[in-house]
Coordinates of C-alpha atoms and ligand atoms in Angstrom, one line a residue:
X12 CA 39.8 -87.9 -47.3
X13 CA 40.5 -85.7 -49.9
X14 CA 42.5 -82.4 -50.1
X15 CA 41.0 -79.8 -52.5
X16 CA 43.2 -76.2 -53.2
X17 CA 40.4 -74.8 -55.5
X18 CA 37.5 -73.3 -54.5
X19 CA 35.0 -74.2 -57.2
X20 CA 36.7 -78.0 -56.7
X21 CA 35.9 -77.8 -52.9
X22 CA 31.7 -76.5 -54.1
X23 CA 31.7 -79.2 -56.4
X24 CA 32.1 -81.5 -53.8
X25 CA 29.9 -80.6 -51.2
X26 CA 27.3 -79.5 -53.6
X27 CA 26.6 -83.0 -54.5
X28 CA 27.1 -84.1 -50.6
X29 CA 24.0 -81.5 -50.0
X30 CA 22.3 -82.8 -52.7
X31 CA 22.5 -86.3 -51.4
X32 CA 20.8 -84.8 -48.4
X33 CA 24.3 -84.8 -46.0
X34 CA 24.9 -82.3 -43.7
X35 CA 28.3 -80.5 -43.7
X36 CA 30.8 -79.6 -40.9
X37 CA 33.3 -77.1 -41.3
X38 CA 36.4 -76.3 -38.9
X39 CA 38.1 -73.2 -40.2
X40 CA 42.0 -73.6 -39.2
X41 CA 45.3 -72.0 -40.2
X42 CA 47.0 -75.3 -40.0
X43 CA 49.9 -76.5 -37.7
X44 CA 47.3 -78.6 -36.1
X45 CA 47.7 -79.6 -32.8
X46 CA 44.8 -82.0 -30.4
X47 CA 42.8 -78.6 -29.9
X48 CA 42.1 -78.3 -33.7
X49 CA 41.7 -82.3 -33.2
X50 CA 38.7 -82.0 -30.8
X51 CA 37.1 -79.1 -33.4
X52 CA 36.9 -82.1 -36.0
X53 CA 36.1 -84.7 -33.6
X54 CA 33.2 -82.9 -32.7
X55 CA 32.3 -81.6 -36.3
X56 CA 32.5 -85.5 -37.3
X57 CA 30.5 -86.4 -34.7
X58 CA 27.7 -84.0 -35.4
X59 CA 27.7 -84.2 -39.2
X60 CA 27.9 -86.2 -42.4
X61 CA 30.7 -84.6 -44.2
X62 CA 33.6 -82.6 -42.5
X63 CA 35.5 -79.7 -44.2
X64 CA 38.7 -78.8 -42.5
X65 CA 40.5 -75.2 -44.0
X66 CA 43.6 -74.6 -43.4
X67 CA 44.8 -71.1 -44.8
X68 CA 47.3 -68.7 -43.5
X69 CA 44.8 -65.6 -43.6
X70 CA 47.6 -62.6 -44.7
X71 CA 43.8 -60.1 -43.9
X72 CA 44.4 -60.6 -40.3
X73 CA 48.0 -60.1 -39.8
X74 CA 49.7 -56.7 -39.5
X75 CA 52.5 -55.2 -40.6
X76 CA 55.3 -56.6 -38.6
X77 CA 53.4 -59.8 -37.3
X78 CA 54.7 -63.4 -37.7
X79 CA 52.6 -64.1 -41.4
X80 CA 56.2 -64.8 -43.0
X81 CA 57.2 -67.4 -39.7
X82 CA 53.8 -68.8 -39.0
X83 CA 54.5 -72.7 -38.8
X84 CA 53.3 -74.5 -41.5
X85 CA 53.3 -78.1 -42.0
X86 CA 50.4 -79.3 -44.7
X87 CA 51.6 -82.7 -45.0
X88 CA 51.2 -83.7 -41.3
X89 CA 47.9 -81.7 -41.2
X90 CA 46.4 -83.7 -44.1
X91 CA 47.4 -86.7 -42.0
X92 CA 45.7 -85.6 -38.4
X93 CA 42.8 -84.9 -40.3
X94 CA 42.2 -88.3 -42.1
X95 CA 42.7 -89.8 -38.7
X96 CA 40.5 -87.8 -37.2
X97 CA 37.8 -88.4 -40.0
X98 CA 37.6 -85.5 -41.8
X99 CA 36.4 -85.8 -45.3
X100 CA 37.9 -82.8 -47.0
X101 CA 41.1 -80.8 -46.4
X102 CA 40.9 -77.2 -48.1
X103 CA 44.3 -75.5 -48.6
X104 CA 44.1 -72.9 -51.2
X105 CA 46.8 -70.9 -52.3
X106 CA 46.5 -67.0 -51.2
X107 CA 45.5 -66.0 -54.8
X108 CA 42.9 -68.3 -54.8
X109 CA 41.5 -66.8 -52.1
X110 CA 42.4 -63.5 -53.0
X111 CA 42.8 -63.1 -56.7
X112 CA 42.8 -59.5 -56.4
X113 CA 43.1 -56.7 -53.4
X114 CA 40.1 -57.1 -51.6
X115 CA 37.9 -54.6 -51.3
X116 CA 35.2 -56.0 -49.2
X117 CA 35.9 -55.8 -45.7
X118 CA 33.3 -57.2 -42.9
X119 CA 33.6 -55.7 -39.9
X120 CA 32.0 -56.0 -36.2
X121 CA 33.3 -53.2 -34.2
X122 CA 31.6 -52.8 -30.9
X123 CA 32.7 -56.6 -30.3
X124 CA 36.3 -56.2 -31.5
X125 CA 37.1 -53.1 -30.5
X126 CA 38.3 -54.2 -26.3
X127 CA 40.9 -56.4 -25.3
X128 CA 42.8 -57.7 -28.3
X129 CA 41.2 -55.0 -30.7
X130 CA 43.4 -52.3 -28.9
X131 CA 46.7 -54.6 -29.3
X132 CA 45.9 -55.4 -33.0
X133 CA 43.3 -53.2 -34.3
X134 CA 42.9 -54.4 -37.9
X135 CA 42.9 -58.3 -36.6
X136 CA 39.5 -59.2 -36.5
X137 CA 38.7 -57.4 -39.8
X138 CA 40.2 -60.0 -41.1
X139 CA 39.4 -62.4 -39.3
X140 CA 35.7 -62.2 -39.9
X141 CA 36.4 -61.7 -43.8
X142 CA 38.1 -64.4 -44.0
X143 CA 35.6 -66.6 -41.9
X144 CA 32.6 -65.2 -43.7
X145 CA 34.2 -65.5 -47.0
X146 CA 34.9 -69.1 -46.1
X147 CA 31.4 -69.6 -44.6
X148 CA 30.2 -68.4 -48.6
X149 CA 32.6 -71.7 -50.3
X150 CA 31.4 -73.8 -47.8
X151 CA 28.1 -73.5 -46.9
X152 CA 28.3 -75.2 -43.5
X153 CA 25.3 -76.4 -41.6
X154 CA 27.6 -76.0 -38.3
X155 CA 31.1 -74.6 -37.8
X156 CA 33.1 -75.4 -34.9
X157 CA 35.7 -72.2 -33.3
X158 CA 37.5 -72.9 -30.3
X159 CA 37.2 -70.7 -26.7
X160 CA 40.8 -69.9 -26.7
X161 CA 40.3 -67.0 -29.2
X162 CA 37.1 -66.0 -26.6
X163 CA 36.5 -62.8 -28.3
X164 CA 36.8 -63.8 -31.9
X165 CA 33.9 -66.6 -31.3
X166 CA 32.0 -63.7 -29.6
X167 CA 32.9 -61.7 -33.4
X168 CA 31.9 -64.4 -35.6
X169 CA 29.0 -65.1 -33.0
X170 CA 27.6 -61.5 -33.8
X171 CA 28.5 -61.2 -37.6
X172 CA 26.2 -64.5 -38.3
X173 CA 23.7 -63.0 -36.2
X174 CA 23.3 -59.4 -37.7
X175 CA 24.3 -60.9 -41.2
X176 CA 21.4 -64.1 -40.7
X177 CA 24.4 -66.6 -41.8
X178 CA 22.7 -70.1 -41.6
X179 CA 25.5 -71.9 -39.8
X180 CA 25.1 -72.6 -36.3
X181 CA 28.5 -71.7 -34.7
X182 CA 29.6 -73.9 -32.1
X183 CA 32.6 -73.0 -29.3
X184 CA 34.4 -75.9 -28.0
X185 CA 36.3 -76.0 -24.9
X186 CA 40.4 -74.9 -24.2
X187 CA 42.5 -78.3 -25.0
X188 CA 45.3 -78.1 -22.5
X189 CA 48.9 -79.7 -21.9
X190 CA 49.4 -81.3 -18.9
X191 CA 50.7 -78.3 -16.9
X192 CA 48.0 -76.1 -17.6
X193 CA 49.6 -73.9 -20.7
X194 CA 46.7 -73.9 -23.5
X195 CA 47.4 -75.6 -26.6
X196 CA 48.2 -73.1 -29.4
X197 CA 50.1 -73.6 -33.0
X198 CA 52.3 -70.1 -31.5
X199 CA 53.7 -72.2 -29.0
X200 CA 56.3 -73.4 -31.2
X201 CA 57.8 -69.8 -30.6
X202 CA 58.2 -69.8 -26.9
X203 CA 61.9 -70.1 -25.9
X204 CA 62.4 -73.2 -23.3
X205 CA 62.8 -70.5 -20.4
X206 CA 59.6 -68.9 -22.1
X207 CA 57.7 -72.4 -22.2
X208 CA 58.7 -72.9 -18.0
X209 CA 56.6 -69.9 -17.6
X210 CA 53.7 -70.0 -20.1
X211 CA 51.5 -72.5 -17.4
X212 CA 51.9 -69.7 -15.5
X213 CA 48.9 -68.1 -17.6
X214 CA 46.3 -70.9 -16.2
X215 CA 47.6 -70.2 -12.7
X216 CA 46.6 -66.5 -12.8
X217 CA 43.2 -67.8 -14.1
X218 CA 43.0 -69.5 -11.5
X219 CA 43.7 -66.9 -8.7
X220 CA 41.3 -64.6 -10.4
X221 CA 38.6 -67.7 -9.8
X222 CA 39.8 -67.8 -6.6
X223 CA 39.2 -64.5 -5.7
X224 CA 35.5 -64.4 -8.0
X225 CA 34.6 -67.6 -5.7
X226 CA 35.5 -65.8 -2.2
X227 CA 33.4 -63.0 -3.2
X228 CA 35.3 -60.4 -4.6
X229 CA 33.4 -57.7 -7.4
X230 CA 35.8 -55.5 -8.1
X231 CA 37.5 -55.8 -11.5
X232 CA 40.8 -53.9 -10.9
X233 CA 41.2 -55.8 -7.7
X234 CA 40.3 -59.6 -9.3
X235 CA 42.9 -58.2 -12.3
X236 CA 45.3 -57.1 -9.8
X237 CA 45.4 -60.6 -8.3
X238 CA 46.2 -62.1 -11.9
X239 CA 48.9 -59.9 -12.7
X240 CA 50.1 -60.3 -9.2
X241 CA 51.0 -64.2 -10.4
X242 CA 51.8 -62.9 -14.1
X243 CA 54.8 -61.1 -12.5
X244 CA 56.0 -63.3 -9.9
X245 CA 55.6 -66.9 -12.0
X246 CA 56.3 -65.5 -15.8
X247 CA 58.8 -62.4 -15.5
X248 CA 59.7 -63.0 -19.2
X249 CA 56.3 -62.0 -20.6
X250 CA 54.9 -58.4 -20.8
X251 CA 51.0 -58.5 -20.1
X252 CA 48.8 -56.7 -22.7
X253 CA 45.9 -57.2 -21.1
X254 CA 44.4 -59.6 -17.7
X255 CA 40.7 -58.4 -17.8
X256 CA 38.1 -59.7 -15.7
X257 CA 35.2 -58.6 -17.6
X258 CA 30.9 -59.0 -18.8
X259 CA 31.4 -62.1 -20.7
X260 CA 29.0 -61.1 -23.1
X261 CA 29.4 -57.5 -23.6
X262 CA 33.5 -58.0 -22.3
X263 CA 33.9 -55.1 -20.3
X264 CA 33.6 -54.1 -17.2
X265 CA 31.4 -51.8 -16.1
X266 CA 30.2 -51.8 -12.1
X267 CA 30.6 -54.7 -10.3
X268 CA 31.2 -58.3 -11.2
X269 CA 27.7 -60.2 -11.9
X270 CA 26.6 -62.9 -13.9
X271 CA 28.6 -64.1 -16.3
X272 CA 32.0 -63.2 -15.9
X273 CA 35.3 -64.1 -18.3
X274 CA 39.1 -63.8 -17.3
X275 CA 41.2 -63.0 -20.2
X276 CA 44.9 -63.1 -20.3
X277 CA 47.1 -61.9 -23.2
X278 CA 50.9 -62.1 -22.4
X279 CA 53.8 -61.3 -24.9
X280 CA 56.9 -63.3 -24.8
X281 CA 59.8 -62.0 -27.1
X282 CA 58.1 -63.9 -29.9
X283 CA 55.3 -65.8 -29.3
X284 CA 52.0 -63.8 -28.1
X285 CA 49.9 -66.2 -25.5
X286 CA 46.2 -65.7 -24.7
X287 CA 44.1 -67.8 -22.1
X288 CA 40.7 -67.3 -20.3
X289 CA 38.4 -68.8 -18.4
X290 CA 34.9 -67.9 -16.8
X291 CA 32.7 -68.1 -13.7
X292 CA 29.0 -67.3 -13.6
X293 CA 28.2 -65.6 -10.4
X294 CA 24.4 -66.1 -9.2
Ligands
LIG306 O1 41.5 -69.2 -35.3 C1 42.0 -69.2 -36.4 O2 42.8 -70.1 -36.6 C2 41.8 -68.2 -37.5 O3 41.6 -66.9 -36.9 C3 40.6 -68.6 -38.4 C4 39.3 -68.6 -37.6 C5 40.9 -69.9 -39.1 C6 40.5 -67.5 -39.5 O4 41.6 -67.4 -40.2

């Protein structure tokens, strides 16, 4: 494995890998990699020739006030869970690499990030889909693998390749979960241990909005109702942005439950931010 900080390095590379006919994999990561990042390149290595892992602390998709300075960072362990994993290439690049100068390019998809997290941090997914198309363009990926946890930002890079004809297939994998339920994210390092005895508390309310979707309730308030019903009892600690039993593909709610629905959960902590979700289809 080799771990590349330049960009024209990194297309030097996989130029000759395209041109030796091998198809390339990409998993875009901010690093601190944990076995949910793991099953992105176990399935990008399993599906392609070559695997690029990123890892880049995107500054675009922070605000003011969030945890850029803080967020955990640990390049030398990464490099390692990648090469056991089997990726071929790590890219790190330095911020100016990235961005030499103040960008002025900004991609933006905002019927899709406007709901849920889009009114807790408006500017996020501005970023986050300049960073990933920007990343898509040094690349050139034939796949690139995003996991469900961040729901809605899969449903915004979903969108941007599809009204901007990217050719990269984008491929969701499933939530990667500790043992008592809590999702697996690299922000977990920030819960408190009082904080981390009521994060699991996120996949129970899940659950009893499954519950009530199974026994036939419609009604979004009352199915949200039932989630932060467990929310307050099992994980007083957190304040809940949003529990949202929405459309899954439009992810709001408008009339009653049908077809495909999503759960979404977004819970602050005093540090660490938690979101979750999970989905039903109702025939
Ligand atoms: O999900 C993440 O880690 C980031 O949002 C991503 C996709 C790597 C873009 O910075």
């Amino acid at each position: 494995m080799i771990t590349l900080t330049t960009i024209a390095e990194l297309r030097a590379q996989l130029d000759a890998d395209r041109a030796s006919g091998l198809r390339v994999g990409f998993v875009p990561t901010m690093g601190f990699l944990h076995d949910g990042h793991v099953s992105l390149i176990d399935a990008a290595v399993a599906a392609n020739d070559r695997t690029v892992v990123s890892i880049f602390v995107n500054p675009l998709q922070f605000a003011e006030g969030e945890d850029l300075e803080d967020y955990p960072r640990d390049l030398d362990a990464d490099a390692a869970r990648c090469e056991a994993a089997g990726a071929d290439y790590v890219f790190a690049p330095p911020v100016e690499e990235m961005y030499p100068r103040p960008v002025d390019t900004v991609v933006t998809v905002p019927d899709v990030s406007a709901p849920l997290e889009g009114v807790h941090r408006p500017t996020h997914f501005a970023g986050v889909a300049t960073v990933v198309n920007k990343l898509f363009a040094i690349v050139g990926p034939c796949r690139a693998y995003f996991g469900a946890k961040d729901w809605q930002q899969v449903a915004v890079v979903t969108r941007m390749v599809s009204d901007l004809s990217i050719p990269v297939e984008v491929v969701p994998c499933p939530i990667v979960r500790e043992s008592d339920g809590l999702a697996m994210s690299s922000r977990n390092v920030y819960l408190s241990s009082a904080e981390r005895d009521q994060a699991p508390a996120l996949r129970r309310a899940l659950d009893a909005g499954l519950a009530a979707l199974r026994a036939g309730e419609r009604d979004s308030g009352s199915v949200e109702a039932r989630m932060r019903a467990v929310l307050s009892e099992d994980a007083p600690g957190g304040v809940v942005d949003y529990a949202a039993a929405v459309s899954a593909d439009g992810l709001t709610a408008d009339g009653p439950l049908a077809g495909d629905v999503r759960l979404l959960l977004a819970v602050k902590f005093s540090k660490a931010r938690l979101i979750d979700n999970d989905g039903l289809t109702i025939s």
